Short mmCIF file of C-alpha atoms in Angstrom, two decimals:
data_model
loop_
_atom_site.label_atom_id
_atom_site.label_comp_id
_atom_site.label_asym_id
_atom_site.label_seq_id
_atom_site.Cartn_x
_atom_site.Cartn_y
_atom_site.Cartn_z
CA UNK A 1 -30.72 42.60 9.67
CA UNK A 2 -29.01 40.42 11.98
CA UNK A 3 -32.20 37.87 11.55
CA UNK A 4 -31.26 38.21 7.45
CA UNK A 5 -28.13 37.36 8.47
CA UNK A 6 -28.76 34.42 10.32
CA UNK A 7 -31.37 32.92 7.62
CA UNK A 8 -28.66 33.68 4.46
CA UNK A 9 -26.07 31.88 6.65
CA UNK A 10 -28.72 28.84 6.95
CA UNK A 11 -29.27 28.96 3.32
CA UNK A 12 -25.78 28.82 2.19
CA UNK A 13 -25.33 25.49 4.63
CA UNK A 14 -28.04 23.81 3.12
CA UNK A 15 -27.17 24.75 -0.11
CA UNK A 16 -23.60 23.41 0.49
CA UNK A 17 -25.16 20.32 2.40
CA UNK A 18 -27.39 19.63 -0.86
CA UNK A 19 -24.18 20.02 -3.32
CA UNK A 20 -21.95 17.82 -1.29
CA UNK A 21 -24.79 15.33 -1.29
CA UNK A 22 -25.39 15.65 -4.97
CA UNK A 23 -22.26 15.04 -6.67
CA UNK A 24 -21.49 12.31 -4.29
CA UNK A 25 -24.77 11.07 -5.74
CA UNK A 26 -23.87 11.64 -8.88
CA UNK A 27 -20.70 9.09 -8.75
CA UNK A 28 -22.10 5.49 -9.53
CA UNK A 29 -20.52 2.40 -7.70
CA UNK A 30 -18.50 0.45 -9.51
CA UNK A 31 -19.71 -3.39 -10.53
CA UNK A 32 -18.08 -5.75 -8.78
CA UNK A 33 -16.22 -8.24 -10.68
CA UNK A 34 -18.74 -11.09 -10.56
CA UNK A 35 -21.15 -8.25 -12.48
CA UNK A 36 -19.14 -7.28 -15.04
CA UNK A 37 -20.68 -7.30 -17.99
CA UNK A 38 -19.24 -9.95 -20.79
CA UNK A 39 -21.51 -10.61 -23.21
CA UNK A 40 -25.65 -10.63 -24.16
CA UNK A 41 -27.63 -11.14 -26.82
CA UNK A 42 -31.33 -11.25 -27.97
CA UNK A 43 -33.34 -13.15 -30.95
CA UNK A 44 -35.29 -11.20 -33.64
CA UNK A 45 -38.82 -12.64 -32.44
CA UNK A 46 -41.29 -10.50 -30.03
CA UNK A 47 -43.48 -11.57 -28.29
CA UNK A 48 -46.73 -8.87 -27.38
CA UNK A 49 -47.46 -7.50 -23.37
CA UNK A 50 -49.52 -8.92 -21.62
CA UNK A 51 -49.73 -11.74 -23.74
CA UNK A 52 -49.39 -16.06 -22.63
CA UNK A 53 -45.87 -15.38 -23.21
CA UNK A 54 -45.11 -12.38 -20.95
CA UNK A 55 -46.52 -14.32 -17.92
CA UNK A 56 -44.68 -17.16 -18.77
CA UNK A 57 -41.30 -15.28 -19.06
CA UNK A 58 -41.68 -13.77 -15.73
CA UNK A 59 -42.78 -16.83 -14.20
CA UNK A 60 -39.44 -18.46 -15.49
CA UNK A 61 -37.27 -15.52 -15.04
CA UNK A 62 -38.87 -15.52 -11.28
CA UNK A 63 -37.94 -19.49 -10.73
CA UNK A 64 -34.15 -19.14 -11.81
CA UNK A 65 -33.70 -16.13 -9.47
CA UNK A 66 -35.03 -18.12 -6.60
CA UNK A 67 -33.58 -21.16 -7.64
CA UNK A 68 -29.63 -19.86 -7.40
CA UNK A 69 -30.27 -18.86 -3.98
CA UNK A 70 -29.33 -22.90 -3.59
CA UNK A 71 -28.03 -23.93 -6.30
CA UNK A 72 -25.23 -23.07 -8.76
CA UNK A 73 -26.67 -24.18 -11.81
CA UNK A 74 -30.83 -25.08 -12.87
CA UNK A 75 -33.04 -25.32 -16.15
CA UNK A 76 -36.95 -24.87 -16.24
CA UNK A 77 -39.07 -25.58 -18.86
CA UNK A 78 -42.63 -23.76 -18.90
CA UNK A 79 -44.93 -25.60 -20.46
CA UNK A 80 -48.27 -24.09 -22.57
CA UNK A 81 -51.07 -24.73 -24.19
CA UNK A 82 -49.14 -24.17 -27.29
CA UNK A 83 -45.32 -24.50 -28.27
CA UNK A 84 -45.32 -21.01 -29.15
CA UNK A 85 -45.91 -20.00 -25.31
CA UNK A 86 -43.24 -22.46 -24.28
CA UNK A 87 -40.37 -21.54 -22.47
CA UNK A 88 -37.04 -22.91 -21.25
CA UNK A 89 -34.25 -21.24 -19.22
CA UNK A 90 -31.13 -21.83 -17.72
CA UNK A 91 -28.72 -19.93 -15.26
CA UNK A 92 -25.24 -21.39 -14.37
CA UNK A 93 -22.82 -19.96 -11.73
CA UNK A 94 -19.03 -19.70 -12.05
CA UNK A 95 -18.21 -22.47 -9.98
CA UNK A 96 -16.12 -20.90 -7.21
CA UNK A 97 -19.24 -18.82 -6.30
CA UNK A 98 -20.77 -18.83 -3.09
CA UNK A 99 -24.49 -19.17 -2.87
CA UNK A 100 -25.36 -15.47 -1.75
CA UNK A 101 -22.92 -13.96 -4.48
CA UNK A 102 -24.32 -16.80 -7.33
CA UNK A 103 -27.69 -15.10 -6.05
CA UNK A 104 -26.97 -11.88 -6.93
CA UNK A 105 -25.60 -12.58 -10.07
CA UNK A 106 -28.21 -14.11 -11.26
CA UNK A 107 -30.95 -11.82 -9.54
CA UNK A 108 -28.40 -8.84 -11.88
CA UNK A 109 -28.32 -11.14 -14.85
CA UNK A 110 -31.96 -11.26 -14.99
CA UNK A 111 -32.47 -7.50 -14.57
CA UNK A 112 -30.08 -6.68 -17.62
CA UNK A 113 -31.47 -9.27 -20.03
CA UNK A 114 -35.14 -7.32 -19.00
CA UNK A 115 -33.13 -3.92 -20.65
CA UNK A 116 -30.93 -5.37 -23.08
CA UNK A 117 -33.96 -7.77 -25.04
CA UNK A 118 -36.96 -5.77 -23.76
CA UNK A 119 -40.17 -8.29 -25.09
CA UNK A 120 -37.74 -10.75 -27.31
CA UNK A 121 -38.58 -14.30 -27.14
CA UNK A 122 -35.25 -14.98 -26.07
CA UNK A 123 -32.13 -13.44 -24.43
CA UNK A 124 -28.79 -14.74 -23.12
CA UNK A 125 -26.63 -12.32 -20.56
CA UNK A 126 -23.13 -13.73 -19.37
CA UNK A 127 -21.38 -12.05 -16.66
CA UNK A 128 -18.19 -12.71 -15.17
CA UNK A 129 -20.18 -14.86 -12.38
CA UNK A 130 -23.22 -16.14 -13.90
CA UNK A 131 -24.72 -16.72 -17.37
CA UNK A 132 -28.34 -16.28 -17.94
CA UNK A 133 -30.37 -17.79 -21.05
CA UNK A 134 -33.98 -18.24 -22.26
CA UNK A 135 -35.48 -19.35 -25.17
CA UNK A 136 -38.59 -20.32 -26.90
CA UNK A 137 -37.03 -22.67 -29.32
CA UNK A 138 -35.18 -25.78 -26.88
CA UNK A 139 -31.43 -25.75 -26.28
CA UNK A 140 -31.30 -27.76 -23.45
CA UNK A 141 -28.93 -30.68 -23.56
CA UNK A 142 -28.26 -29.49 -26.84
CA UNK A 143 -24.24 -29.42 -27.35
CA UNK A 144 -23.46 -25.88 -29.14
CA UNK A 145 -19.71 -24.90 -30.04
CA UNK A 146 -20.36 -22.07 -32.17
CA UNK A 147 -18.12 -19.17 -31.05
CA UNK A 148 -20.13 -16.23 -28.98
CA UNK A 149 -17.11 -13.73 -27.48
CA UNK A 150 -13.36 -14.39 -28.40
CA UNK A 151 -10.85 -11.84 -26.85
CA UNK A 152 -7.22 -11.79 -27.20
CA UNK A 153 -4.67 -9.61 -25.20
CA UNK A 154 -1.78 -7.59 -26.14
CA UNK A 155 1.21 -10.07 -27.78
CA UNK A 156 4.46 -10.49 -26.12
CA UNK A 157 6.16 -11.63 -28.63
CA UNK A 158 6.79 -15.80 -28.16
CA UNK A 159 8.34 -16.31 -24.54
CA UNK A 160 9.48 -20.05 -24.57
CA UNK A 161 8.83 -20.06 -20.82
CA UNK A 162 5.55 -18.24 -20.69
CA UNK A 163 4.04 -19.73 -23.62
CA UNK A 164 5.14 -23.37 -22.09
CA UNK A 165 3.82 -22.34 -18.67
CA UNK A 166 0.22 -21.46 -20.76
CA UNK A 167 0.56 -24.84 -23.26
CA UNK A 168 0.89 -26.86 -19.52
CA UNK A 169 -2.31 -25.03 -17.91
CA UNK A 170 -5.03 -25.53 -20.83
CA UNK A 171 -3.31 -28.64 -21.14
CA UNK A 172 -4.18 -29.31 -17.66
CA UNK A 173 -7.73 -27.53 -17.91
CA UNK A 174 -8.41 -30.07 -21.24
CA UNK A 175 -7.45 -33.39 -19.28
CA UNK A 176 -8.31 -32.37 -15.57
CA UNK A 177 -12.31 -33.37 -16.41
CA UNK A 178 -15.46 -31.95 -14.65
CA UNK A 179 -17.82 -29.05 -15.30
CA UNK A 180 -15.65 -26.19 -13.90
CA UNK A 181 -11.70 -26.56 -14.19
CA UNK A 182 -8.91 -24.13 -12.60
CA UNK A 183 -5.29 -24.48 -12.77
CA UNK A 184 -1.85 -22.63 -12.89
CA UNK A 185 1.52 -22.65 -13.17
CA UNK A 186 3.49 -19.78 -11.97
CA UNK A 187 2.11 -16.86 -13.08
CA UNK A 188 0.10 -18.18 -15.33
CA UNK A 189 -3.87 -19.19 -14.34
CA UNK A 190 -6.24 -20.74 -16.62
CA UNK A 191 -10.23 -21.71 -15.73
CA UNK A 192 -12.64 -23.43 -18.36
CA UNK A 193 -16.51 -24.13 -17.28
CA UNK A 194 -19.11 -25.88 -18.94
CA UNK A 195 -22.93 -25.29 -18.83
CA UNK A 196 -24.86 -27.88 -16.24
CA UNK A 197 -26.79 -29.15 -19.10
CA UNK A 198 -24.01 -30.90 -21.08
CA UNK A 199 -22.98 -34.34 -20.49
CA UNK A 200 -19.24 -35.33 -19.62
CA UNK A 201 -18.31 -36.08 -22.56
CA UNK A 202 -20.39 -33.24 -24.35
CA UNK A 203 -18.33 -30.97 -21.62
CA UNK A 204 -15.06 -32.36 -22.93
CA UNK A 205 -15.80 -32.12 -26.42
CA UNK A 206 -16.86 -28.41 -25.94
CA UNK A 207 -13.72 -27.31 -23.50
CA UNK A 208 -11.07 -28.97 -25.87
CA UNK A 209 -12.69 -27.32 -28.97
CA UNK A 210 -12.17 -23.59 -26.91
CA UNK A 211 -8.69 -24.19 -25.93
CA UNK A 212 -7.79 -25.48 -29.03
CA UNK A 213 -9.19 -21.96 -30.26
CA UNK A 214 -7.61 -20.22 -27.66
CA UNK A 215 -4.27 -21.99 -28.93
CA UNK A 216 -4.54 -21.05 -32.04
CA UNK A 217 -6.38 -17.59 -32.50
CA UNK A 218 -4.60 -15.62 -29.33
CA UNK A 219 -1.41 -17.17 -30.01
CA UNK A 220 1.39 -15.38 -27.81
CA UNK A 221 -1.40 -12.93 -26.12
CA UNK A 222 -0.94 -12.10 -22.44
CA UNK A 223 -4.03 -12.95 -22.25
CA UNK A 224 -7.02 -14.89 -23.93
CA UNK A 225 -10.77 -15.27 -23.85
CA UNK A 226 -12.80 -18.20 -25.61
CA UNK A 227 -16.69 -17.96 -25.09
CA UNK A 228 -18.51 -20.60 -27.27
CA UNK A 229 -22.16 -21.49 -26.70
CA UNK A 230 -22.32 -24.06 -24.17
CA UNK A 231 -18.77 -23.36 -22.33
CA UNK A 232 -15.41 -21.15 -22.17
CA UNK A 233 -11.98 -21.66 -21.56
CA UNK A 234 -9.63 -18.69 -20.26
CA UNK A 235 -6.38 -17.56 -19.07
CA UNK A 236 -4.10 -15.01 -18.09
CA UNK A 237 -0.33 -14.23 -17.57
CA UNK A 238 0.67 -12.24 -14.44
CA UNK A 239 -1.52 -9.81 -13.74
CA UNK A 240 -2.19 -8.84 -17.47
CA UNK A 241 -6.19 -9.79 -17.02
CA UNK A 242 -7.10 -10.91 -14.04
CA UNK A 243 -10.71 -13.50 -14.43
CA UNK A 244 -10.73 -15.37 -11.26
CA UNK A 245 -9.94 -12.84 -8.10
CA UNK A 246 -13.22 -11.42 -6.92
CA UNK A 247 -10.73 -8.35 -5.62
CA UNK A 248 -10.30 -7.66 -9.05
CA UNK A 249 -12.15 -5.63 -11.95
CA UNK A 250 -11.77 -5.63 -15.66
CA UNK A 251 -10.28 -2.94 -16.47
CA UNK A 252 -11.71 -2.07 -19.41
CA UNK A 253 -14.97 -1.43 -17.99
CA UNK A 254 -13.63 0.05 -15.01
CA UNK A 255 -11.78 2.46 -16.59
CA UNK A 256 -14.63 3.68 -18.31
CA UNK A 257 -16.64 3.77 -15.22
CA UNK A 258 -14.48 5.60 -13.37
CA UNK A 259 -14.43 8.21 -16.32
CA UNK A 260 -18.16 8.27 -16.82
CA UNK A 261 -18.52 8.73 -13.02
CA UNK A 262 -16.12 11.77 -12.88
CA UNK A 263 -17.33 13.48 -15.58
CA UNK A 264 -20.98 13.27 -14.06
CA UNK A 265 -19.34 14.42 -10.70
CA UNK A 266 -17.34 17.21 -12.44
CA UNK A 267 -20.83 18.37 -14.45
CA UNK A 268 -22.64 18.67 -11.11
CA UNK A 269 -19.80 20.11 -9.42
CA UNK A 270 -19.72 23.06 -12.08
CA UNK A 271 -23.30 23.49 -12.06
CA UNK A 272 -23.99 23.85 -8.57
CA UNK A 273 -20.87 26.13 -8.24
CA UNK A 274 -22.50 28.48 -10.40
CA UNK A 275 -25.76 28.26 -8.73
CA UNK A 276 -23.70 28.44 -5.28
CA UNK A 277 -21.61 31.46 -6.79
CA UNK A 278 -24.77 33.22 -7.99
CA UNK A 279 -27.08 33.13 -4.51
CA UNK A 280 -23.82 34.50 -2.76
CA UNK A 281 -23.68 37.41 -5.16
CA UNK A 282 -27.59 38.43 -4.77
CA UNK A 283 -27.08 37.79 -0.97
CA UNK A 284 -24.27 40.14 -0.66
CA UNK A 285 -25.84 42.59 -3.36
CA UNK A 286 -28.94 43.10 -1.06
CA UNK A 287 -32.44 43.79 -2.35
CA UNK A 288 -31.62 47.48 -3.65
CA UNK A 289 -29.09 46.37 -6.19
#
C-alpha cells in the first residue's frame, strides 16, 4: 500500500512537471522588433520541384544569407542556360543594423518568403530590419516608386507645433542625402532608406516622392508609414509608433501575439487540469470503485 503510495505520489510530480513544462511550451516568444513582419508578396508564376529553377533559388537564397553576415546590403544574379532559369535577388539591411542582427534578419526573411510564396518565381518579404526580394524577371537598378504598404496613425487634429516639428524632419530626411537618413526634432523622429541598388539621384527621386506622400496622405497622423518599391520614408510623434528603438515592438502585432500566446497557454492549462483532476480522482477512488 505504502509502495502504491509512493508510486501515485511519483506520478502526480511528473504529471505536474510535464504540465508546467507544457504550457510554458505552449507560449511562443515574441519577434523582436527587427522581425516584425511588414509586408510580403509573391508573383502568379510557379516554377515545378526539382526543376533548373528550384536549385537555382536555393542557390541564391543560400548566397544572400551568407552574404549579410558582412554586409548590409548585396544583389546576385544566377545565370542559366535559359532566361527562364535566371534569377536575381537582393537583401538590404536597415542601416543602423549591426552585422550579427542584419544576419538574422535576413537568415528570418528568407525562411518566411520559403512559407509565404512556396514554389513562386518570385517573392519579396520586408521586415522592420531587412527586406528580402527575388525575381525572375530583372529589377535591379531599376528605379520603382509604385506604392507597396502606406500606413497612417490615429489624427490629432492639426497641432501647429507638432505638425511643424514633422514638416522640419522629412524636410531634413528629403535634403540630408545618402541611402539611409534619420533625424528628429523633439519628439518627433523620422528615418527614410533606399535600396543599395539605386543611384543617388534615383535614391533622391524615390525618398522625396514618399515623403511627399507621407505629407499629403497621413496628413495630421501621429504617425505615418510610406513603403514604395525601391525605398520608404517614416515617422513618428512621441511614442505613438515607435520604428527605430530595437527595445521596442509594434504593437499591433504584439498585441496579438501576446493574445494568441495566452489563449494557447490557457487551452493547455484547462486541458491538462482536467487530465490532472481526473488521475487524482481514480487514484483516490482505488481499483474497487
Amino acid at each position: 500500500m505504502g509502495r502504491r503510495r509512493r508510486s501515485s505520489s511519483s506520478s502526480l510530480l511528473s504529471l505536474f512537471i510535464f504540465f508546467v513544462s507544457f504550457t510554458s511550451l505552449s507560449i511562443p516568444s515574441l519577434s523582436s522588433d527587427t522581425d516584425t513582419f511588414v509586408f510580403g508578396g509573391c508573383t502568379q508564376q510557379k516554377y515545378t520541384q526539382k526543376s533548373p529553377y528550384e536549385s537555382n533559388l536555393n542557390s541564391l537564397l543560400t548566397s544572400l544569407v551568407n552574404s549579410a553576415t558582412y554586409s548590409s546590403y548585396n544583389n546576385y544574379t544566377i545565370t542559366a542556360s535559359t532566361t527562364q532559369d535566371t534569377l536575381y535577388g537582393l537583401y538590404q539591411c536597415r542601416g543602423d543594423l549591426s552585422m550579427p542582427d542584419c544576419a538574422t534578419c535576413v537568415a528570418r526573411s528568407v525562411t518566411q518568403i520559403g512559407v509565404l510564396c512556396p514554389q513562386t518565381c518570385g517573392g519579396a518579404v520586408q521586415l522592420q530590419g531587412c527586406y528580402v526580394k527575388y525575381d525572375n524577371a530583372t529589377f535591379l537598378g531599376v528605379e520603382d516608386k509604385t506604392v507597396v504598404l502606406k500606413k497612417c496613425g490615429p489624427s490629432i487634429g492639426y497641432d501647429d507645433d507638432a505638425m511643424s516639428r514633422r514638416d522640419a524632419v522629412l524636410g531634413a530626411l528629403t535634403s540630408s542625402g545618402g541611402a539611409y537618413r534619420v533625424g528628429g526634432s523633439g519628439e518627433v523622429q523620422g528615418v527614410a532608406q533606399c535600396v543599395g541598388d539605386l543611384s543617388s539621384g534615383e535614391c533622391q527621386d524615390c525618398v522625396s516622392e514618399a515623403i511627399g506622400r507621407l505629407k499629403s496622405d497621413c496628413g495630421g497622423a501621429v504617425y505615418g508609414d510610406m513603403f514604395l518599391a525601391k525605398c520608404y520614408a517614416r515617422y513618428q510623434t512621441g511614442s505613438a509608433h515607435s520604428v527605430y528603438s530595437k527595445a521596442h515592438h509594434d504593437k499591433s502585432t504584439n498585441d496579438g501575439e501576446k493574445t494568441f500566446a495566452i489563449i494557447i497557454g490557457l487551452l493547455a492549462g484547462v486541458a491538462l487540469l482536467i487530465i490532472f483532476l481526473t488521475f487524482i480522482r481514480k487514484v483516490f477512488e482505488g481499483p474497487g470503485k
